[in-house]
XYZ file of C-alpha atoms in Angstrom:
341
model
C 97.358 122.515 80.833
C 99.766 123.798 84.267
C 101.981 126.031 81.682
C 99.063 126.559 79.542
C 97.078 128.307 82.653
C 101.253 129.345 83.954
C 101.161 131.105 80.577
C 97.553 133.171 80.953
C 97.616 133.956 84.088
C 100.953 135.844 83.777
C 99.634 137.654 80.050
C 96.466 138.595 81.854
C 97.505 139.416 85.235
C 95.650 137.181 87.629
C 95.911 134.378 89.295
C 95.760 130.679 88.106
C 92.914 130.506 89.907
C 91.264 133.318 88.437
C 91.867 132.041 84.745
C 90.517 128.398 85.544
C 87.392 129.860 86.962
C 86.807 132.111 84.102
C 87.872 128.828 81.438
C 84.739 126.821 83.500
C 82.092 129.008 83.472
C 81.885 129.671 87.488
C 80.813 132.199 89.008
C 83.218 135.466 91.638
C 84.936 136.472 88.886
C 84.743 140.777 87.648
C 83.860 140.838 84.663
C 87.059 143.031 83.311
C 89.130 140.766 84.463
C 86.639 138.093 82.801
C 87.398 140.247 79.745
C 91.485 140.536 80.681
C 91.118 136.853 80.830
C 89.791 136.202 77.672
C 92.364 138.610 75.373
C 95.756 136.690 76.823
C 94.108 133.852 75.235
C 93.242 135.480 72.398
C 96.962 137.225 72.293
C 98.305 133.901 72.905
C 96.818 132.351 70.353
C 94.848 129.923 73.046
C 91.506 129.538 71.113
C 88.216 130.211 73.791
C 86.538 126.922 75.168
C 83.288 126.795 72.816
C 80.536 128.296 75.500
C 82.738 131.337 76.015
C 83.656 131.380 71.853
C 79.726 132.000 71.565
C 79.167 134.275 74.345
C 81.939 136.106 73.576
C 81.641 136.848 69.264
C 79.190 139.732 70.417
C 75.594 137.915 69.200
C 72.069 140.494 69.423
C 69.764 138.792 69.306
C 66.791 140.340 67.335
C 63.214 138.785 66.959
C 60.013 140.426 65.177
C 56.680 139.436 63.997
C 56.684 138.620 60.631
C 58.833 140.908 57.167
C 55.612 140.945 55.335
C 55.299 144.819 56.718
C 57.784 146.755 54.909
C 58.102 149.125 58.835
C 60.020 145.267 60.125
C 62.416 145.071 57.661
C 63.035 149.475 58.029
C 63.451 148.802 62.235
C 65.754 145.926 61.738
C 67.704 147.684 59.214
C 68.260 150.229 61.506
C 68.902 147.877 64.040
C 70.942 145.880 62.616
C 73.370 148.504 61.213
C 73.868 150.252 64.479
C 74.853 146.318 66.208
C 77.827 146.262 64.025
C 78.853 150.062 64.469
C 79.628 148.584 67.690
C 80.958 145.292 66.929
C 78.199 143.334 67.502
C 76.371 140.817 64.850
C 72.740 141.298 64.450
C 71.353 137.520 64.142
C 67.500 138.574 62.556
C 64.784 135.706 64.560
C 61.686 135.708 62.391
C 57.988 134.346 63.975
C 55.546 133.207 60.495
C 52.795 131.085 60.541
C 53.196 127.695 61.936
C 56.580 127.938 62.269
C 58.301 129.036 66.128
C 57.347 130.946 68.270
C 58.827 133.660 70.448
C 59.715 130.844 73.189
C 61.486 128.902 70.960
C 63.456 131.009 68.903
C 64.682 133.168 72.412
C 66.423 129.165 73.648
C 67.312 129.044 69.992
C 69.028 132.047 70.003
C 70.038 131.749 74.086
C 71.497 128.116 73.264
C 73.878 129.922 71.016
C 75.178 132.381 73.145
C 73.727 136.088 72.339
C 74.747 138.647 74.348
C 71.421 139.784 74.210
C 68.000 140.057 72.414
C 65.774 142.695 71.401
C 62.054 142.173 71.052
C 59.987 143.695 68.752
C 56.757 143.956 69.000
C 56.644 140.223 70.821
C 54.135 138.603 73.410
C 55.047 141.922 75.797
C 52.876 143.972 73.786
C 50.002 140.910 74.497
C 48.339 141.775 77.671
C 46.931 138.596 77.492
C 50.063 136.777 77.899
C 52.243 135.222 80.037
C 55.342 137.239 81.059
C 56.492 134.933 83.223
C 58.425 133.511 79.888
C 60.571 137.459 80.435
C 61.745 137.434 84.071
C 63.295 134.011 83.187
C 64.800 135.053 80.816
C 66.095 137.904 83.577
C 67.254 134.669 85.812
C 69.512 133.027 83.160
C 71.489 136.427 83.096
C 70.355 137.255 78.750
C 69.840 141.609 78.899
C 66.796 142.204 76.204
C 65.055 145.444 75.029
C 61.492 145.394 74.623
C 60.602 147.783 71.249
C 56.390 148.936 70.489
C 54.894 147.660 73.338
C 54.966 148.390 76.817
C 54.798 145.569 80.068
C 55.065 147.189 83.593
C 54.913 143.444 84.802
C 58.370 143.527 82.727
C 61.881 144.686 84.120
C 63.319 145.855 80.961
C 63.755 148.789 79.512
C 61.247 148.981 76.929
C 61.607 151.798 73.209
C 58.180 153.082 72.417
C 56.500 155.324 69.932
C 52.948 157.662 71.572
C 50.692 155.690 69.931
C 47.781 158.271 72.337
C 50.117 161.322 70.287
C 49.619 159.754 67.067
C 45.713 159.578 67.269
C 46.192 162.820 67.948
C 47.889 164.620 64.948
C 45.641 162.593 63.041
C 42.437 163.368 63.513
C 43.632 166.532 64.395
C 44.000 167.225 60.533
C 41.732 165.164 58.794
C 38.685 168.010 61.716
C 41.145 170.809 60.109
C 39.718 169.687 56.519
C 36.111 169.797 58.024
C 35.758 166.031 58.351
C 33.051 165.092 61.317
C 32.521 161.188 60.956
C 35.756 159.778 61.287
C 36.790 156.360 61.540
C 39.032 153.859 63.683
C 40.711 150.807 61.546
C 43.025 148.973 64.255
C 44.334 144.996 65.411
C 42.815 143.660 68.327
C 42.302 145.316 71.604
C 44.187 142.551 74.362
C 47.855 145.226 72.350
C 48.684 147.728 74.665
C 49.797 149.918 71.195
C 45.682 149.174 69.975
C 45.186 150.080 73.158
C 46.301 153.077 73.915
C 46.082 154.517 69.944
C 41.965 154.184 71.194
C 42.986 156.201 73.953
C 43.971 158.888 71.801
C 41.664 159.144 69.368
C 38.795 158.847 71.691
C 40.262 161.306 73.608
C 40.724 163.600 70.876
C 37.809 163.260 68.475
C 35.467 163.869 72.240
C 37.778 167.336 72.271
C 37.647 168.265 69.016
C 33.849 166.721 68.301
C 31.976 166.452 71.684
C 31.182 163.107 71.331
C 30.818 160.840 73.743
C 33.769 157.871 74.871
C 31.098 155.074 74.389
C 29.652 156.149 71.037
C 32.811 156.743 69.256
C 33.855 153.356 70.727
C 30.539 151.188 69.556
C 30.155 153.304 65.944
C 33.842 154.226 64.604
C 36.274 151.330 66.471
C 36.408 148.998 63.904
C 39.204 146.076 65.161
C 40.981 143.610 62.406
C 43.946 142.523 61.534
C 47.176 143.863 60.673
C 47.087 143.227 56.754
C 46.245 144.801 54.060
C 42.665 142.639 54.078
C 42.479 143.536 57.203
C 42.487 147.077 56.640
C 39.895 146.048 54.245
C 37.755 145.113 56.078
C 37.727 147.335 58.838
C 37.155 150.069 56.583
C 34.526 148.589 54.755
C 32.754 148.037 58.036
C 33.791 152.310 58.435
C 32.188 153.212 55.749
C 29.115 151.181 55.849
C 28.327 153.991 58.708
C 29.265 156.748 57.506
C 32.468 157.675 57.834
C 34.083 160.306 55.731
C 38.051 159.526 56.485
C 39.475 155.952 58.025
C 42.263 156.211 60.137
C 44.344 153.246 59.927
C 47.097 151.617 62.516
C 49.314 150.320 60.278
C 50.066 151.759 56.018
C 49.105 147.695 55.523
C 46.400 148.519 56.590
C 45.603 151.648 55.203
C 46.132 150.397 51.590
C 43.051 147.920 52.388
C 41.446 150.912 53.242
C 42.046 152.563 50.224
C 41.320 149.535 48.397
C 36.999 148.965 49.656
C 36.833 152.742 49.207
C 37.496 152.130 45.295
C 35.405 149.021 45.750
C 32.599 151.148 46.237
C 33.001 153.768 43.726
C 34.314 156.136 45.982
C 37.477 158.021 45.154
C 40.824 158.896 47.599
C 40.991 162.201 49.259
C 37.776 163.248 47.307
C 35.452 161.149 48.828
C 36.875 159.594 51.723
C 40.319 160.494 53.038
C 43.037 157.436 54.350
C 45.869 158.387 57.014
C 47.954 155.506 58.082
C 50.611 155.001 60.465
C 54.754 154.014 60.536
C 55.789 155.732 57.160
C 56.621 152.330 55.740
C 59.171 152.916 52.679
C 57.924 153.664 49.704
C 54.348 154.512 50.991
C 55.503 158.069 49.756
C 54.745 156.264 46.573
C 51.753 154.390 46.809
C 48.753 155.845 44.167
C 47.086 158.223 45.565
C 50.612 159.048 47.597
C 49.312 158.450 51.554
C 48.914 161.198 54.372
C 50.843 158.808 57.501
C 51.788 158.788 60.710
C 55.341 158.706 60.755
C 56.699 156.469 63.199
C 60.774 157.598 64.266
C 62.184 154.166 63.417
C 65.772 155.785 63.362
C 65.246 156.719 66.817
C 63.815 153.564 68.247
C 66.226 151.409 66.791
C 68.916 153.545 67.907
C 67.865 153.592 70.903
C 66.981 150.019 71.293
C 71.085 149.192 71.069
C 71.979 152.052 73.196
C 69.979 150.581 75.471
C 71.321 147.506 75.378
C 75.343 147.389 75.059
C 74.175 149.624 78.214
C 73.515 147.182 79.921
C 75.884 144.974 78.655
C 78.479 147.181 79.451
C 77.554 146.767 83.295
C 75.319 150.159 83.967
C 72.178 149.193 82.807
C 69.430 151.854 82.184
C 66.289 151.540 84.710
C 63.574 149.571 83.744
C 60.895 151.128 82.473
C 59.608 152.922 79.135
C 61.634 155.429 76.656
C 59.119 157.175 74.463
C 58.977 158.434 70.941
C 57.038 161.406 69.420
C 55.718 160.435 65.911
C 55.259 162.824 63.457
C 52.053 163.818 60.879
C 52.936 163.951 57.105
C 50.751 165.049 55.161
C 50.852 163.827 51.561
C 47.884 163.044 48.808
C 45.436 160.830 50.239
C 43.835 162.994 53.462
C 41.512 166.849 51.592
C 38.462 167.810 53.023
C 35.337 166.670 54.225
C 32.689 166.441 52.115
C 30.350 169.493 51.461
C 27.128 169.283 53.481
C 23.725 170.632 52.146
């Protein structure tokens, strides 16, 4: 063992004591020195200790809420490709109903020695969740980045689309087509993106149509689930209240809104206009092709990876939020509002 330590120390240009500290996972060794020792192990053909081998394998965890909504696989693909180009191996961990929780998936990834974790639409987006879990993760010296949901209490970089601007784009488009009774279908109120979308929707409706915020939130905002069925239920309630256009917080909800309109014998877009959010893969090929607000997935995914790798490289970005501008994509599900007598 002494001969081995001497060989490694000579190859790395450090003392045997430093080699011993690295191999035993002791603190107090500079990152560059630690990498030199690990590189010396590789050059000399020695196997790294299991714990060090796992940590240095370049694994990065990616935790997503589910994969049924096509925007999550799209984001996972962008993040995975960006990690692979940088020599890291992405490990996808997905929550499913009745399956592992975010905390359990996080523990599993940490046990496998991931270099860092990217959370997509996780508990950080839920204003009722305990944010202490992220501080405990930071205490374990595991860097992480939050995507889609900013939590000021969490000391970590966050990557978000501008949800308020997204609603301004959608509402302005519909008002320009002559719609004055516009509804908003979205998920539970406790989520940060939902709260921001409501803020953008209410402010734009107030500015363009001179409606009172109280009336907008009471009559024109409907909470449901981020599913096709959820969008159908929310849109049905909004159509019952006389809405001629519905803005949805996801493309899946928008497909449900189109179904709700058709079950009422209404045509989209002749009788009802529908706007989605995300611009999920294949959504341009629905019937009718969906007008939607495109989430800047490539830019957000690449920024999440870049931010995490900067932290791994010892030059972390300051905790805070990086906000990316969405884009309105006009297709066939929106048209002029119905003529009033």
